[in-house]
Coordinates of C-alpha atoms in Angstrom, one line a residue:
X8 CA 0.0 0.0 0.0
X9 CA 1.5 3.4 -1.1
X10 CA 1.8 6.0 1.6
X11 CA 1.6 9.4 -0.2
X12 CA 1.4 12.5 1.9
X13 CA -0.7 15.2 0.2
X14 CA 0.2 18.7 1.5
X15 CA -2.0 21.8 1.2
X16 CA -0.2 23.2 -1.8
X17 CA -1.4 20.2 -3.9
X18 CA -5.1 21.1 -3.7
X19 CA -7.4 24.0 -3.1
X20 CA -10.9 23.0 -1.8
X21 CA -12.3 26.5 -2.1
X22 CA -11.4 26.8 -5.8
X23 CA -13.0 23.4 -6.5
X24 CA -16.2 24.5 -4.7
X25 CA -16.3 27.7 -6.7
X26 CA -16.0 26.0 -10.0
X27 CA -18.7 23.4 -9.1
X28 CA -21.0 26.1 -7.7
X29 CA -20.7 28.0 -11.0
X30 CA -21.8 24.8 -12.9
X31 CA -24.9 24.5 -10.6
X32 CA -26.0 28.1 -10.8
X33 CA -24.9 28.8 -14.4
X34 CA -25.5 25.5 -16.2
X35 CA -24.6 27.1 -19.6
X36 CA -21.0 27.3 -18.4
X37 CA -20.8 23.6 -17.7
X38 CA -19.8 22.7 -21.3
X39 CA -16.9 25.1 -21.0
X40 CA -15.8 23.5 -17.7
X41 CA -16.4 19.9 -18.9
X42 CA -14.1 20.2 -22.0
X43 CA -11.2 21.2 -19.7
X44 CA -11.6 19.1 -16.5
X45 CA -12.1 15.5 -15.6
X46 CA -13.5 14.1 -12.4
X47 CA -10.1 12.9 -11.1
X48 CA -8.7 16.5 -11.5
X49 CA -10.7 17.3 -8.3
X50 CA -9.0 16.4 -5.0
X51 CA -12.0 16.0 -2.7
X52 CA -13.8 12.6 -3.3
X53 CA -17.3 14.2 -3.1
X54 CA -16.3 16.8 -5.7
X55 CA -15.2 14.0 -8.0
X56 CA -18.6 12.3 -7.6
X57 CA -20.5 15.6 -8.0
X58 CA -18.7 16.4 -11.2
X59 CA -19.4 12.9 -12.6
X60 CA -23.1 13.3 -11.8
X61 CA -23.1 16.6 -13.7
X62 CA -21.6 14.9 -16.7
X63 CA -24.2 12.2 -16.7
X64 CA -27.1 14.7 -16.4
X65 CA -25.7 16.8 -19.2
X66 CA -25.2 13.8 -21.4
X67 CA -28.9 12.8 -20.8
X68 CA -30.1 16.3 -21.5
X69 CA -31.3 16.7 -17.9
X70 CA -30.9 19.9 -15.9
X71 CA -27.9 20.4 -13.7
X72 CA -29.6 21.7 -10.6
X73 CA -29.8 21.0 -6.9
X74 CA -32.6 18.5 -6.9
X75 CA -31.4 16.4 -9.8
X76 CA -27.9 16.2 -8.4
X77 CA -29.1 15.3 -5.0
X78 CA -31.3 12.4 -6.4
X79 CA -28.4 11.2 -8.7
X80 CA -25.9 11.0 -5.9
X81 CA -28.3 9.5 -3.4
X82 CA -29.0 6.6 -5.8
X83 CA -25.3 5.8 -5.8
X84 CA -24.9 6.3 -2.0
X85 CA -22.5 9.2 -2.7
X86 CA -24.5 12.1 -1.4
X87 CA -22.9 14.2 1.4
X88 CA -25.2 16.9 2.7
X89 CA -22.4 19.0 4.4
X90 CA -20.1 18.9 1.4
X91 CA -23.0 19.7 -1.0
X92 CA -24.0 22.7 1.1
X93 CA -20.4 23.9 1.1
X94 CA -20.4 23.9 -2.7
X95 CA -23.8 25.7 -2.9
X96 CA -22.7 28.3 -0.5
X97 CA -19.6 29.3 -2.6
X98 CA -19.6 32.2 -5.0
X99 CA -20.2 31.5 -8.7
X100 CA -17.3 32.7 -10.9
X101 CA -17.6 35.1 -13.9
X102 CA -14.2 34.1 -15.4
X103 CA -13.6 30.5 -14.6
X104 CA -10.6 29.7 -16.9
X105 CA -7.9 30.9 -14.3
X106 CA -9.5 28.7 -11.6
X107 CA -9.8 25.7 -14.0
X108 CA -6.0 26.0 -14.7
X109 CA -5.3 26.0 -11.0
X110 CA -7.3 22.8 -10.5
X111 CA -5.5 21.2 -13.5
X112 CA -2.0 22.2 -12.4
X113 CA -2.5 20.9 -8.8
X114 CA -4.0 17.6 -10.2
X115 CA -0.8 17.2 -12.3
X116 CA 1.4 17.8 -9.3
X117 CA -0.5 15.1 -7.3
X118 CA -0.2 12.7 -10.2
X119 CA 3.5 13.3 -10.4
X120 CA 3.9 12.7 -6.7
X121 CA 2.0 9.5 -7.0
X122 CA 4.2 8.3 -9.9
X123 CA 7.3 9.0 -7.9
X124 CA 6.0 7.2 -4.8
X125 CA 5.0 4.2 -6.9
X126 CA 8.4 3.9 -8.5
X127 CA 10.1 4.4 -5.1
X128 CA 8.0 1.6 -3.7
X129 CA 9.0 -0.7 -6.6
X130 CA 12.7 0.1 -6.2
X131 CA 12.6 -0.5 -2.5
X132 CA 10.8 -3.8 -3.1
X133 CA 13.4 -4.8 -5.7
X134 CA 10.8 -5.0 -8.5
X135 CA 12.6 -2.6 -10.9
X136 CA 16.1 -1.7 -12.1
X137 CA 17.4 1.8 -13.1
X138 CA 16.6 1.4 -16.8
X139 CA 13.0 0.3 -16.1
X140 CA 12.5 3.1 -13.7
X141 CA 13.7 5.7 -16.3
X142 CA 11.4 4.2 -18.9
X143 CA 8.4 4.2 -16.6
X144 CA 9.0 7.9 -15.6
X145 CA 9.2 8.9 -19.2
X146 CA 6.1 7.0 -20.2
X147 CA 4.0 8.2 -17.3
X148 CA 5.1 11.9 -17.7
X149 CA 4.3 11.7 -21.5
X150 CA 0.9 10.3 -20.9
X151 CA 0.1 12.8 -18.1
X152 CA 1.2 16.0 -19.8
X153 CA 1.1 15.4 -23.5
X154 CA -1.9 13.1 -23.6
X155 CA -4.0 15.1 -21.2
X156 CA -3.3 18.4 -23.0
X157 CA -4.1 17.1 -26.4
X158 CA -7.4 15.6 -25.1
X159 CA -8.3 19.0 -23.7
X160 CA -7.5 20.7 -27.0
X161 CA -9.6 18.2 -28.9
X162 CA -12.5 18.6 -26.4
X163 CA -12.3 22.4 -26.7
X164 CA -12.3 22.3 -30.5
X165 CA -15.3 19.9 -30.4
X166 CA -17.1 22.2 -28.0
X167 CA -16.6 25.3 -30.1
X168 CA -17.6 23.4 -33.2
X169 CA -20.9 22.3 -31.5
X170 CA -21.6 25.9 -30.5
X171 CA -20.9 27.1 -34.0
X172 CA -23.4 24.6 -35.4
X173 CA -26.0 25.8 -33.0
X174 CA -25.4 29.4 -34.1
X175 CA -25.8 28.4 -37.8
X176 CA -29.0 26.5 -37.0
X177 CA -30.4 29.5 -35.1
X178 CA -29.6 31.9 -37.9
X179 CA -31.3 29.6 -40.4
X180 CA -34.4 29.3 -38.2
X181 CA -34.5 33.0 -37.7
X182 CA -34.9 33.4 -41.5
X183 CA -37.9 31.0 -41.5
X184 CA -41.3 32.2 -42.4
X185 CA -42.6 30.8 -39.1
X186 CA -40.6 33.3 -36.9
X187 CA -42.4 36.4 -36.1
X188 CA -40.7 39.8 -36.4
X189 CA -40.8 40.4 -32.6
X190 CA -39.2 37.0 -32.0
X191 CA -36.1 37.8 -34.1
X192 CA -34.8 39.9 -31.3
X193 CA -34.8 36.9 -29.0
X194 CA -32.9 34.9 -31.6
X195 CA -30.4 37.7 -31.9
X196 CA -29.7 37.8 -28.2
X197 CA -29.2 34.0 -28.0
X198 CA -26.9 34.1 -31.0
X199 CA -24.9 36.9 -29.6
X200 CA -24.4 35.1 -26.3
X201 CA -23.2 31.9 -28.1
X202 CA -20.9 33.9 -30.2
X203 CA -19.4 35.6 -27.2
X204 CA -19.0 32.2 -25.5
X205 CA -16.6 30.9 -28.3
X206 CA -15.0 34.3 -29.0
X207 CA -16.6 35.2 -32.2
X208 CA -16.7 39.0 -32.9
X209 CA -14.7 39.7 -29.8
X210 CA -11.8 42.1 -30.3
X211 CA -8.6 41.5 -28.4
X212 CA -6.3 44.2 -27.1
X213 CA -3.0 45.0 -28.8
X214 CA -0.7 44.0 -25.9
X215 CA 3.0 43.1 -25.4
X216 CA 2.5 39.4 -26.0
X217 CA 1.0 40.2 -29.5
X218 CA 4.1 42.4 -30.3
X219 CA 6.4 39.6 -29.2
X220 CA 4.6 37.2 -31.5
X221 CA 4.8 39.7 -34.4
X222 CA 8.6 40.1 -33.7
X223 CA 9.0 36.3 -34.1
X224 CA 7.5 36.4 -37.6
X225 CA 8.5 39.9 -38.8
X226 CA 11.1 40.6 -41.5
X227 CA 14.7 40.8 -40.5
X228 CA 16.1 43.7 -42.6
X229 CA 19.7 42.5 -42.1
X230 CA 18.9 39.1 -43.4
X231 CA 17.2 40.5 -46.5
X232 CA 20.1 42.9 -47.1
X233 CA 22.7 40.1 -46.9
X234 CA 20.7 37.7 -49.1
X235 CA 22.6 36.7 -52.2
X236 CA 21.1 35.1 -55.3
X237 CA 22.9 31.9 -56.3
X238 CA 22.5 30.1 -59.6
X239 CA 22.6 26.5 -60.6
X240 CA 23.3 27.7 -64.2
X241 CA 24.2 31.4 -64.4
X242 CA 21.3 33.6 -65.3
X243 CA 19.2 30.6 -66.2
X244 CA 18.4 28.4 -63.2
X245 CA 18.2 30.2 -59.8
X246 CA 19.2 28.1 -56.9
X247 CA 16.4 27.4 -54.3
X248 CA 13.8 28.7 -56.8
X249 CA 11.0 27.3 -58.9
X250 CA 11.7 27.4 -62.7
X251 CA 9.4 26.2 -65.4
X252 CA 10.6 25.3 -68.9
X253 CA 7.7 25.1 -71.3
X254 CA 7.8 24.1 -75.0
X255 CA 6.0 21.9 -77.6
X256 CA 5.7 18.2 -77.1
X257 CA 8.9 16.5 -78.4
X258 CA 10.6 19.8 -78.3
X259 CA 13.7 18.8 -76.4
X260 CA 12.7 19.9 -72.9
X261 CA 13.8 16.6 -71.2
X262 CA 17.1 16.6 -73.2
X263 CA 17.8 20.2 -72.2
X264 CA 17.1 19.7 -68.5
X265 CA 19.2 16.5 -68.4
X266 CA 22.0 18.5 -69.8
X267 CA 21.5 21.2 -67.2
X268 CA 21.4 18.6 -64.5
X269 CA 24.6 16.9 -65.6
X270 CA 26.5 20.1 -66.1
X271 CA 25.4 21.5 -62.7
X272 CA 26.6 18.3 -61.0
X273 CA 30.0 18.5 -62.8
X274 CA 30.3 22.2 -61.9
X275 CA 29.4 21.5 -58.3
X276 CA 26.6 24.1 -58.1
X277 CA 24.4 21.3 -56.7
X278 CA 25.2 18.0 -55.0
X279 CA 22.4 15.8 -56.2
X280 CA 19.6 15.6 -58.7
X281 CA 16.2 13.9 -58.1
X282 CA 14.7 13.4 -61.6
X283 CA 11.0 12.4 -61.3
X284 CA 9.9 11.2 -64.8
X285 CA 6.2 10.4 -65.4
X286 CA 6.4 11.2 -69.1
X287 CA 8.9 8.8 -70.7
X288 CA 9.1 5.1 -71.1
X289 CA 12.1 2.8 -70.9
X290 CA 12.8 2.9 -74.6
X291 CA 13.0 6.7 -74.6
X292 CA 15.2 6.7 -71.5
X293 CA 17.5 4.2 -73.2
X294 CA 17.7 6.2 -76.4
X295 CA 18.7 9.3 -74.3
X296 CA 21.4 7.2 -72.6
X297 CA 20.2 8.1 -69.1
X298 CA 21.4 4.7 -67.9
X299 CA 24.9 5.7 -68.8
X300 CA 24.7 8.9 -66.8
X301 CA 23.3 6.9 -63.9
X302 CA 26.4 4.6 -64.0
X303 CA 28.7 7.7 -63.9
X304 CA 26.8 9.7 -61.3
X305 CA 25.6 6.9 -59.1
X306 CA 23.8 8.3 -56.0
X307 CA 24.2 11.9 -57.2
X308 CA 21.4 11.2 -59.7
X309 CA 18.2 9.6 -58.6
X310 CA 16.0 8.8 -61.6
X311 CA 12.5 7.6 -60.6
X312 CA 10.2 6.9 -63.6
X313 CA 6.8 5.6 -64.7
X314 CA 5.5 4.3 -61.3
X315 CA 3.3 7.1 -60.0
X316 CA 3.0 5.5 -56.5
X317 CA 6.8 5.3 -56.1
X318 CA 7.2 8.9 -57.3
X319 CA 4.7 10.3 -54.8
X320 CA 6.2 8.2 -52.0
X321 CA 9.5 9.7 -52.9
X322 CA 8.0 13.2 -52.8
X323 CA 6.5 12.6 -49.4
X324 CA 9.9 11.5 -48.1
X325 CA 11.6 14.5 -49.6
X326 CA 9.2 16.8 -47.8
X327 CA 10.7 15.5 -44.6
X328 CA 14.3 16.3 -45.6
X329 CA 16.8 19.1 -45.7
X330 CA 17.0 19.7 -49.5
X331 CA 19.8 22.3 -49.8
X332 CA 22.0 21.6 -52.8
X333 CA 19.4 19.3 -54.2
X334 CA 17.6 19.9 -57.6
X335 CA 14.3 18.2 -58.2
X336 CA 12.9 17.8 -61.7
X337 CA 9.3 17.2 -62.5
X338 CA 8.9 15.8 -66.0
X339 CA 6.3 16.7 -67.0
X340 CA 4.3 18.7 -64.5
X341 CA 0.8 17.9 -65.7
X342 CA 1.5 14.2 -65.0
X343 CA 1.8 15.0 -61.3
X344 CA -1.7 16.4 -61.1
X345 CA -3.4 13.1 -60.3
X346 CA -6.0 13.4 -63.0
X347 CA -6.9 17.0 -62.2
X348 CA -7.4 19.8 -64.7
X349 CA -4.3 21.8 -65.8
X350 CA -6.7 24.6 -66.9
X351 CA -8.0 25.3 -63.4
X352 CA -6.1 27.5 -61.0
X353 CA -7.2 25.6 -57.9
X354 CA -5.9 22.2 -59.3
X355 CA -2.6 23.7 -60.6
X356 CA -2.0 25.5 -57.3
X357 CA -2.3 22.2 -55.4
X358 CA 0.7 21.0 -57.3
X359 CA 2.7 24.2 -57.1
X360 CA 2.1 24.2 -53.3
X361 CA 4.1 20.9 -53.3
X362 CA 6.8 22.8 -55.3
X363 CA 6.8 25.6 -52.7
X364 CA 7.1 23.2 -49.8
X365 CA 10.1 21.5 -51.4
X366 CA 11.6 24.9 -52.1
X367 CA 11.1 25.9 -48.5
X368 CA 13.1 22.8 -47.5
X369 CA 16.0 24.2 -49.6
X370 CA 15.4 22.5 -53.0
X371 CA 15.8 23.9 -56.5
X372 CA 12.7 23.0 -58.5
X373 CA 12.5 22.6 -62.3
X374 CA 9.2 21.7 -63.8
X375 CA 8.7 20.9 -67.5
X376 CA 5.4 22.0 -69.1
X377 CA 3.8 22.2 -72.5
X378 CA 2.7 24.9 -74.9
X379 CA -0.6 25.4 -76.6
X380 CA -0.9 24.0 -80.1
X381 CA 0.9 26.6 -82.2
X382 CA -0.9 28.8 -84.7
X383 CA 0.6 28.4 -88.2
X384 CA 1.1 32.1 -88.4
X385 CA 2.6 32.4 -84.9
X386 CA 6.4 32.9 -84.6
X387 CA 7.8 29.9 -82.7
X388 CA 9.4 32.3 -80.2
X389 CA 6.0 33.7 -79.3
X390 CA 4.5 30.4 -78.1
X391 CA 2.6 30.5 -74.8
X392 CA 2.3 27.9 -72.0
X393 CA -0.8 25.7 -71.8
X394 CA -3.3 25.8 -69.0
X395 CA -4.3 28.2 -66.2
X396 CA -2.5 31.4 -65.1
X397 CA -1.3 29.6 -61.9
X398 CA 1.5 27.9 -63.9
X399 CA 2.9 31.4 -64.3
X400 CA 1.7 33.1 -61.1
X401 CA 2.9 30.4 -58.6
X402 CA 6.5 30.0 -59.8
X403 CA 9.6 32.2 -59.7
X404 CA 10.9 32.1 -63.2
X405 CA 9.7 30.8 -66.5
X406 CA 11.3 30.1 -69.9
X407 CA 10.0 29.1 -73.4
X408 CA 12.4 26.5 -74.7
X409 CA 12.8 26.4 -78.5
X410 CA 15.1 23.9 -80.3
X411 CA 16.7 24.5 -83.6
X412 CA 17.2 21.1 -85.1
X413 CA 19.3 22.5 -88.0
X414 CA 22.0 23.6 -85.6
X415 CA 21.0 21.3 -82.7
X416 CA 20.7 24.2 -80.4
X417 CA 18.5 24.9 -77.4
X418 CA 17.3 28.5 -77.0
X419 CA 15.8 29.6 -73.6
X420 CA 13.6 32.7 -73.9
X421 CA 12.5 34.3 -70.5
X422 CA 8.7 34.5 -70.0
X423 CA 8.7 35.5 -66.4
X424 CA 11.4 36.8 -64.0
X425 CA 10.7 37.2 -60.3
X426 CA 13.9 36.0 -58.7
X427 CA 17.5 36.8 -59.8
X428 CA 18.6 38.1 -63.2
X429 CA 17.7 35.8 -66.0
X430 CA 18.3 36.4 -69.7
X431 CA 17.8 34.8 -73.1
X432 CA 20.6 32.3 -73.9
X433 CA 21.3 29.4 -76.1
X434 CA 23.3 26.1 -75.7
X435 CA 24.5 23.1 -77.6
X436 CA 24.5 19.8 -75.9
X437 CA 27.2 17.1 -76.4
X438 CA 27.5 14.0 -74.2
X439 CA 24.8 15.5 -71.9
X440 CA 26.9 18.6 -71.2
X441 CA 25.6 22.0 -72.1
X442 CA 27.8 24.6 -73.7
X443 CA 26.8 28.2 -74.2
X444 CA 26.6 29.5 -77.8
X445 CA 25.8 32.9 -79.2
X446 CA 22.0 33.3 -79.1
X447 CA 21.4 34.8 -82.5
X448 CA 23.6 32.3 -84.2
X449 CA 21.8 29.5 -82.4
X450 CA 18.5 30.7 -83.9
X451 CA 19.6 30.7 -87.5
X452 CA 18.1 28.0 -89.7
X453 CA 19.0 26.8 -93.2
X454 CA 17.0 29.4 -94.9
X455 CA 18.4 32.2 -92.7
X456 CA 22.0 31.1 -93.6
X457 CA 21.1 30.9 -97.3
X458 CA 19.6 34.4 -97.3
X459 CA 22.5 35.7 -95.2
X460 CA 25.0 34.3 -97.7
X461 CA 23.0 35.9 -100.5
X462 CA 23.2 39.3 -98.8
X463 CA 26.9 39.0 -98.2
X464 CA 27.5 38.1 -101.8
X465 CA 25.3 40.9 -103.0
X466 CA 27.1 43.5 -100.9
X467 CA 30.4 42.2 -102.1
X468 CA 29.3 42.3 -105.8
X469 CA 28.0 45.9 -105.6
X470 CA 30.4 48.5 -106.9
X471 CA 29.0 51.0 -104.4
X472 CA 27.5 50.1 -100.9
X473 CA 23.8 49.2 -101.4
X474 CA 20.8 50.5 -99.4
X475 CA 18.2 48.5 -97.5
X476 CA 15.6 48.7 -100.2
X477 CA 18.1 47.5 -102.9
X478 CA 19.1 44.4 -100.7
X479 CA 15.4 43.7 -100.0
X480 CA 14.4 44.0 -103.7
X481 CA 17.2 41.6 -104.6
X482 CA 16.1 39.0 -102.1
X483 CA 12.5 39.2 -103.1
X484 CA 13.4 38.9 -106.8
X485 CA 15.5 35.9 -105.9
X486 CA 12.4 34.2 -104.5
X487 CA 12.6 34.8 -100.8
X488 CA 9.7 36.1 -98.7
X489 CA 9.6 39.7 -97.7
X490 CA 9.2 39.0 -94.0
X491 CA 12.0 36.4 -93.8
X492 CA 14.3 38.6 -95.9
X493 CA 13.7 41.7 -93.7
X494 CA 14.3 39.5 -90.6
X495 CA 17.7 38.3 -91.8
X496 CA 18.7 41.9 -92.8
X497 CA 17.8 43.2 -89.3
X498 CA 19.4 40.3 -87.4
X499 CA 22.6 40.6 -89.4
X500 CA 23.3 44.1 -88.3
X501 CA 26.4 44.3 -86.2
X502 CA 27.2 40.7 -86.8
X503 CA 27.7 40.3 -90.6
X504 CA 27.1 43.9 -91.9
X505 CA 26.9 47.4 -90.6
X506 CA 25.1 50.6 -91.6
X507 CA 26.7 54.0 -92.3
X508 CA 24.6 57.1 -92.9
X509 CA 25.9 59.2 -95.8
X510 CA 25.4 62.9 -95.1
X511 CA 25.4 63.9 -98.8
X512 CA 22.1 62.2 -99.6
X513 CA 21.1 61.1 -96.1
X514 CA 21.0 57.5 -97.1
X515 CA 21.9 54.4 -95.0
X516 CA 24.4 52.2 -96.8
X517 CA 25.4 48.7 -96.0
X518 CA 29.0 47.5 -95.6
X519 CA 30.4 44.1 -94.7
X520 CA 31.9 43.9 -91.2
X521 CA 35.6 43.2 -91.1
X522 CA 37.0 41.1 -88.2
X523 CA 38.4 44.1 -86.3
X524 CA 35.0 45.9 -86.6
X525 CA 32.8 43.2 -85.1
X526 CA 30.7 44.0 -82.1
X527 CA 32.6 41.3 -80.1
X528 CA 36.3 40.5 -80.4
X529 CA 37.4 37.6 -82.5
X530 CA 40.6 36.0 -83.9
X531 CA 41.5 34.8 -87.4
X532 CA 42.0 31.0 -87.4
X533 CA 42.4 28.6 -90.2
X534 CA 40.9 25.2 -89.5
X535 CA 43.0 22.2 -90.5
X536 CA 41.5 18.9 -91.7
X537 CA 43.2 16.0 -90.1
X538 CA 42.1 13.5 -92.7
X539 CA 39.4 13.0 -95.3
X540 CA 37.5 10.5 -93.2
X541 CA 37.0 13.1 -90.4
X542 CA 36.1 15.8 -92.8
X543 CA 33.3 13.7 -94.3
X544 CA 31.7 13.5 -90.9
X545 CA 31.7 17.3 -90.5
X546 CA 28.6 19.4 -90.7
X547 CA 29.3 21.7 -93.6
X548 CA 25.9 23.3 -93.6
X549 CA 27.0 26.3 -91.5
X550 CA 28.9 29.1 -93.3
X551 CA 28.8 31.7 -90.6
X552 CA 30.8 34.8 -91.5
X553 CA 32.4 34.8 -88.1
X554 CA 33.6 31.7 -86.3
X555 CA 34.5 30.8 -82.8
X556 CA 38.2 30.0 -82.4
X557 CA 37.8 28.3 -79.0
X558 CA 36.5 25.0 -80.4
X559 CA 36.5 23.3 -83.8
X560 CA 35.4 20.1 -85.3
X561 CA 37.8 20.6 -88.3
X562 CA 35.0 21.9 -90.6
X563 CA 34.3 25.3 -89.2
X564 CA 31.3 24.3 -87.1
X565 CA 30.5 27.2 -84.8
X566 CA 31.1 26.4 -81.1
X567 CA 30.6 29.9 -79.5
X568 CA 32.1 29.9 -76.0
X569 CA 30.8 31.8 -72.9
X570 CA 33.0 34.8 -73.7
X571 CA 31.4 35.0 -77.1
X572 CA 34.6 35.1 -79.2
X573 CA 34.1 34.7 -82.9
X574 CA 36.3 33.5 -85.7
X575 CA 36.5 34.6 -89.3
X576 CA 36.4 31.6 -91.5
X577 CA 39.1 32.0 -94.0
X578 CA 37.7 29.1 -96.1
X579 CA 34.4 30.9 -96.9
X580 CA 34.8 32.1 -100.4
X581 CA 31.5 33.8 -101.3
X582 CA 30.8 33.7 -105.0
X583 CA 30.5 37.0 -106.9
X584 CA 27.5 36.9 -109.2
X585 CA 28.0 40.3 -110.7
X586 CA 24.4 41.2 -109.7
X587 CA 24.1 44.7 -108.5
X588 CA 21.6 47.4 -109.7
X589 CA 23.5 50.3 -108.1

């Protein structure tokens, strides 16, 4: 038998009487009391029995008053006339929460004392060792403090929810045709009391505790000032941001992002890539040689594909992790919407919320997305993303990705810029590694080069420098469209030819640019052919007027480096047709 001495500081009979008295004389407050206290929180045995009787009466929708309580307790042989009169003679409380907290705290202290006494008894009797004692203490304390508190919070929430439902029902009844005009005032009074009971419409004071809470969530100006934008790929992919690359189906988005991923890993701007692929099958993955990359990168590249359940399990695990220096790719985004509509903001925002949560854990997010079906008259660089505005609104940066199959280049065109400094840029990809090239060169197709060469030859053949209209007339008469011809002439300014205004007749005349006059510096380099076999494999389609000296495949193929150096191809010998109407 345990001998536990309960001192006066472990209970307060007067507080217990006052709380119970309040429940008797103001039964509407019983629900508020009941959600916070249990019978065994009271120290006095009669108070425990009285509270239990109140709970039973309330559950059975019976009034909590003196007669019903007396009858209930008498049936159980628990009635104590003196103790009951002591409760009834106490003063009801207007604000009972402080008194309830006192009762709960003293109850916890008594329970703790009982736990200590019980464990002490077991040790003295040789029933427990030190490890068992420690485990018992932890288990009992957890159940006493954590378990009890959460039960109180749940009970409070249920209580407030029940009151809220009553308010809604009363408001609905008030609008009924059976409620008379003079009765509405009664409804309003009851509704107001219930709203006050659960804190609706009550304004709290702006006190020090509220300021302390605001301080904990307020902006830190020093932290903002010292924040630096980092890049996975300079001016293309912002680290710890959400970037969307959109383009037409089969337009090279996956290939481009694989190149970005591999290059970033090699450069060390990130430590690992999680590539979640719900778009491509095994054959496509094999053709892109992703398996070879996996062998090289091992754990630094995690490539999860096809199985949606595995992918979402992976995402759930990632949401629990620190994801700094981790890049996560969603290919393609619409496949992660679980059958929902990409045209609805609400549905799209559910997915982008996942992106944001991962970003908040430190991750860099890349999502691949599609364009609308292009209009035949629309320029490919004017394509727009498919679906709702949330695809744009909920992310940091956005690019249209256009591929030029003629030059095997990938052009990234900014569509939205919220974080960092991003810019239009182009790349070639070899062995999964991206290499920056001059953007305008990357956009040139076969017809562009053909027209460009015609313009160069025309300017060379003219005895005097031609005007814009003379060049345009020549191209149109040669069978090229006016729009395409004009585009080539404008794009070639500063790269292949320049304009000088003649003061005498105020005309703009066109001159070919010499190497020393180019907008960017370049060197003159002659490319050597190692052997005929290698030259036969070269791509001779490109006859750019300026060449990059930094890289060569022995046939003058442009490989423009990051510093944008160009090379004048000494082998280009433009034919002189003798055509000039100047």
